């Protein structure tokens, strides 16, 4: 089973200059707690943007090239989706934009930190139709002037 996890602005902003836009402590803690012990799947640009491998998680990188430092490189995305979509195990899709877009049709859960701002961005989360998901708010918070909600969407 695939679960997407992301922090997005009101305009679906995800990233800029191959870096994150939001640095919200509670979001980072939620990300770490939710994904620890699981497989995390990311595109090669997101991998490049990380300072280090994500600890206590199997780091799977999607790329047309081999990335020896990753725990695993996936070259054929369609094949990977077909082989893993029916597993009980929750596999976390952690970005970036191109990877979210390709996994969105197959993801059972979306854990989204919805940030109440519209920052400048060059990568965006794909549009999705909320009528096809149940929405459960996990928590609402504020960091400085920035308000956010951590929400779990589950496909009906
Ligand atoms: N807000 C958040 O929660 C969040 C989370 C993660 C990332 N981000 C941000 O998102 C941005 C990066 O997103 P992005 O869309 O530019 O890049 P990305 O999705 O991280 O990586 C794109 C790369 O993935 C590989 N790829 C994609 N589709 C593939 C396929 N079907 N088969 C094989 N390889 C494939 C290609 O790698 P090769 O070129 O190596 O072949 C491609 O260049 C950054 O700004 C990052 O900070 C935000």
Short mmCIF file of C-alpha atoms and ligand atoms in Angstrom, two decimals:
data_model
loop_
_atom_site.label_atom_id
_atom_site.label_comp_id
_atom_site.label_asym_id
_atom_site.label_seq_id
_atom_site.Cartn_x
_atom_site.Cartn_y
_atom_site.Cartn_z
CA UNK A 1 0.00 0.00 0.00
CA UNK A 2 1.28 3.45 -0.84
CA UNK A 3 0.89 6.52 1.38
CA UNK A 4 1.89 9.98 0.29
CA UNK A 5 3.30 12.41 2.85
CA UNK A 6 3.92 16.08 2.05
CA UNK A 7 3.72 19.65 3.32
CA UNK A 8 1.85 21.92 0.91
CA UNK A 9 0.81 25.55 0.66
CA UNK A 10 -2.70 26.80 -0.23
CA UNK A 11 -1.43 27.05 -3.81
CA UNK A 12 -0.09 23.45 -3.56
CA UNK A 13 3.47 24.83 -3.26
CA UNK A 14 5.98 22.09 -2.45
CA UNK A 15 9.48 23.34 -3.13
CA UNK A 16 11.72 26.00 -4.60
CA UNK A 17 15.28 25.77 -6.01
CA UNK A 18 15.29 22.05 -5.12
CA UNK A 19 14.71 22.79 -1.47
CA UNK A 20 11.80 22.70 0.97
CA UNK A 21 9.77 25.85 1.54
CA UNK A 22 8.33 25.08 4.95
CA UNK A 23 10.41 24.40 8.03
CA UNK A 24 7.75 23.64 10.60
CA UNK A 25 9.04 21.71 13.57
CA UNK A 26 5.81 19.85 14.27
CA UNK A 27 5.57 18.84 10.59
CA UNK A 28 9.17 17.56 10.62
CA UNK A 29 8.49 15.61 13.84
CA UNK A 30 5.30 14.17 12.37
CA UNK A 31 7.19 13.16 9.21
CA UNK A 32 9.93 11.45 11.21
CA UNK A 33 7.53 9.65 13.56
CA UNK A 34 5.23 8.50 10.76
CA UNK A 35 7.91 7.23 8.38
CA UNK A 36 10.47 5.74 10.81
CA UNK A 37 10.83 2.00 10.36
CA UNK A 38 9.26 2.09 6.89
CA UNK A 39 10.36 2.25 3.28
CA UNK A 40 10.52 5.80 1.92
CA UNK A 41 10.37 6.35 -1.84
CA UNK A 42 11.65 9.56 -3.43
CA UNK A 43 12.75 11.02 -6.75
CA UNK A 44 16.44 11.61 -7.40
CA UNK A 45 16.08 15.40 -7.01
CA UNK A 46 14.59 15.04 -3.53
CA UNK A 47 17.36 12.56 -2.72
CA UNK A 48 19.93 15.13 -3.90
CA UNK A 49 18.33 17.75 -1.66
CA UNK A 50 18.74 15.68 1.52
CA UNK A 51 21.77 16.40 3.72
CA UNK A 52 21.99 12.70 4.63
CA UNK A 53 20.15 9.46 4.12
CA UNK A 54 16.98 9.32 6.23
CA UNK A 55 17.88 7.31 9.33
CA UNK A 56 16.05 4.12 10.31
CA UNK A 57 14.23 3.99 7.00
CA UNK A 58 14.94 2.12 3.77
CA UNK A 59 15.77 4.90 1.29
CA UNK A 60 14.44 3.96 -2.16
CA UNK A 61 15.30 6.38 -4.97
CA UNK A 62 13.56 6.59 -8.34
CA UNK A 63 16.01 7.41 -11.10
CA UNK A 64 16.94 6.40 -14.59
CA UNK A 65 20.50 6.08 -13.26
CA UNK A 66 21.96 3.91 -10.52
CA UNK A 67 22.52 5.66 -7.18
CA UNK A 68 24.92 3.51 -5.15
CA UNK A 69 24.49 5.44 -1.86
CA UNK A 70 20.74 4.73 -1.79
CA UNK A 71 19.46 1.51 -0.21
CA UNK A 72 17.80 0.74 -3.54
CA UNK A 73 17.39 2.45 -6.90
CA UNK A 74 14.22 1.92 -8.92
CA UNK A 75 14.58 2.50 -12.67
CA UNK A 76 11.19 1.22 -13.75
CA UNK A 77 8.47 3.03 -11.82
CA UNK A 78 5.52 1.22 -13.40
CA UNK A 79 7.03 -2.13 -12.54
CA UNK A 80 7.68 -1.02 -8.95
CA UNK A 81 4.08 0.16 -8.53
CA UNK A 82 2.65 -3.06 -9.97
CA UNK A 83 4.81 -5.22 -7.67
CA UNK A 84 4.06 -3.29 -4.46
CA UNK A 85 0.54 -1.89 -4.69
CA UNK A 86 -1.10 -4.91 -3.05
CA UNK A 87 1.31 -5.29 -0.12
CA UNK A 88 -0.04 -4.83 3.43
CA UNK A 89 3.09 -2.89 4.28
CA UNK A 90 2.69 0.90 4.24
CA UNK A 91 5.26 2.39 1.85
CA UNK A 92 5.74 6.15 2.13
CA UNK A 93 6.06 8.32 -0.96
CA UNK A 94 8.01 11.37 0.19
CA UNK A 95 8.33 13.45 -2.98
CA UNK A 96 9.03 15.44 -4.90
CA UNK A 97 6.43 16.83 -7.28
CA UNK A 98 7.01 14.43 -10.16
CA UNK A 99 6.90 11.40 -7.86
CA UNK A 100 3.74 12.53 -6.05
CA UNK A 101 2.03 13.03 -9.42
CA UNK A 102 2.91 9.53 -10.60
CA UNK A 103 1.90 7.79 -7.34
CA UNK A 104 -1.24 9.81 -6.59
CA UNK A 105 -3.64 7.49 -8.49
CA UNK A 106 -2.32 4.51 -6.49
CA UNK A 107 -2.01 6.02 -3.00
CA UNK A 108 -4.51 4.88 -0.34
CA UNK A 109 -3.58 7.59 2.19
CA UNK A 110 -2.33 11.16 1.84
CA UNK A 111 -0.82 12.72 4.96
CA UNK A 112 -0.76 16.41 4.13
CA UNK A 113 0.42 19.27 6.25
CA UNK A 114 -1.75 22.03 4.79
CA UNK A 115 -0.02 25.33 5.42
CA UNK A 116 -2.07 28.52 5.37
CA UNK A 117 0.19 30.49 3.02
CA UNK A 118 0.82 30.90 -0.70
CA UNK A 119 4.60 31.06 -1.09
CA UNK A 120 6.53 31.34 -4.31
CA UNK A 121 7.43 27.87 -5.59
CA UNK A 122 8.67 26.04 -8.66
CA UNK A 123 7.32 22.60 -7.76
CA UNK A 124 3.69 21.93 -6.81
CA UNK A 125 1.62 19.08 -5.40
CA UNK A 126 -0.75 17.67 -8.06
CA UNK A 127 -4.44 18.65 -7.96
CA UNK A 128 -6.70 15.94 -6.60
CA UNK A 129 -10.45 15.60 -6.20
CA UNK A 130 -11.22 15.68 -2.46
CA UNK A 131 -14.67 14.19 -3.01
CA UNK A 132 -13.02 10.80 -3.47
CA UNK A 133 -11.32 10.90 -0.04
CA UNK A 134 -12.35 10.90 3.61
CA UNK A 135 -10.64 13.77 5.43
CA UNK A 136 -9.51 13.50 9.05
CA UNK A 137 -7.75 16.38 10.74
CA UNK A 138 -4.94 15.07 12.96
CA UNK A 139 -3.88 18.37 14.43
CA UNK A 140 -3.91 22.12 13.95
CA UNK A 141 -0.94 24.25 14.93
CA UNK A 142 0.80 27.57 14.61
CA UNK A 143 4.50 28.39 14.26
CA UNK A 144 5.02 32.14 14.50
CA UNK A 145 2.45 33.62 12.13
CA UNK A 146 2.17 30.42 10.09
CA UNK A 147 -0.91 28.27 10.72
CA UNK A 148 -1.16 24.71 9.51
CA UNK A 149 -3.22 21.55 9.81
CA UNK A 150 -1.94 18.00 9.54
CA UNK A 151 -4.65 16.09 7.69
CA UNK A 152 -5.03 12.46 6.67
CA UNK A 153 -6.99 11.76 3.48
CA UNK A 154 -8.06 8.17 2.84
CA UNK A 155 -9.40 7.05 -0.51
CA UNK A 156 -13.08 5.99 -0.20
N1 LIG B 1 6.95 19.91 0.61
C1 LIG B 1 7.28 18.65 0.68
O1 LIG B 1 6.71 17.88 1.48
C2 LIG B 1 8.34 18.11 -0.23
C3 LIG B 1 8.72 16.77 -0.14
C4 LIG B 1 9.71 16.32 -1.00
C5 LIG B 1 10.29 17.16 -1.92
N2 LIG B 1 9.90 18.46 -1.97
C6 LIG B 1 10.50 19.39 -2.94
O2 LIG B 1 10.19 18.95 -4.26
C7 LIG B 1 11.21 19.41 -5.15
C8 LIG B 1 11.74 18.23 -5.98
O3 LIG B 1 10.69 17.72 -6.79
P1 LIG B 1 10.89 17.42 -8.36
O4 LIG B 1 9.55 17.09 -8.94
O5 LIG B 1 11.67 18.55 -8.95
O6 LIG B 1 11.90 16.19 -8.35
P2 LIG B 1 11.76 14.68 -7.78
O7 LIG B 1 10.35 14.19 -8.02
O8 LIG B 1 12.27 14.64 -6.38
O9 LIG B 1 12.82 13.91 -8.68
C9 LIG B 1 12.69 13.91 -10.10
C10 LIG B 1 13.60 12.83 -10.64
O10 LIG B 1 13.10 11.53 -10.31
C11 LIG B 1 13.39 10.63 -11.35
N3 LIG B 1 12.14 10.15 -11.95
C12 LIG B 1 10.92 10.74 -11.96
N4 LIG B 1 10.03 9.96 -12.60
C13 LIG B 1 10.71 8.86 -13.02
C14 LIG B 1 10.34 7.69 -13.73
N5 LIG B 1 9.06 7.46 -14.14
N6 LIG B 1 11.29 6.76 -13.98
C15 LIG B 1 12.57 6.93 -13.57
N7 LIG B 1 12.98 8.02 -12.88
C16 LIG B 1 12.06 8.97 -12.61
C17 LIG B 1 14.23 11.38 -12.37
O11 LIG B 1 15.57 11.19 -11.91
P3 LIG B 1 16.87 11.09 -12.91
O12 LIG B 1 16.95 12.45 -13.54
O13 LIG B 1 17.99 10.79 -11.93
O14 LIG B 1 16.59 9.98 -13.87
C18 LIG B 1 13.77 12.81 -12.16
O15 LIG B 1 14.71 13.77 -12.59
C19 LIG B 1 12.29 20.04 -4.26
O16 LIG B 1 12.09 21.44 -4.21
C20 LIG B 1 12.01 19.43 -2.90
O17 LIG B 1 12.49 20.23 -1.83
C21 LIG B 1 8.95 18.95 -1.15
#
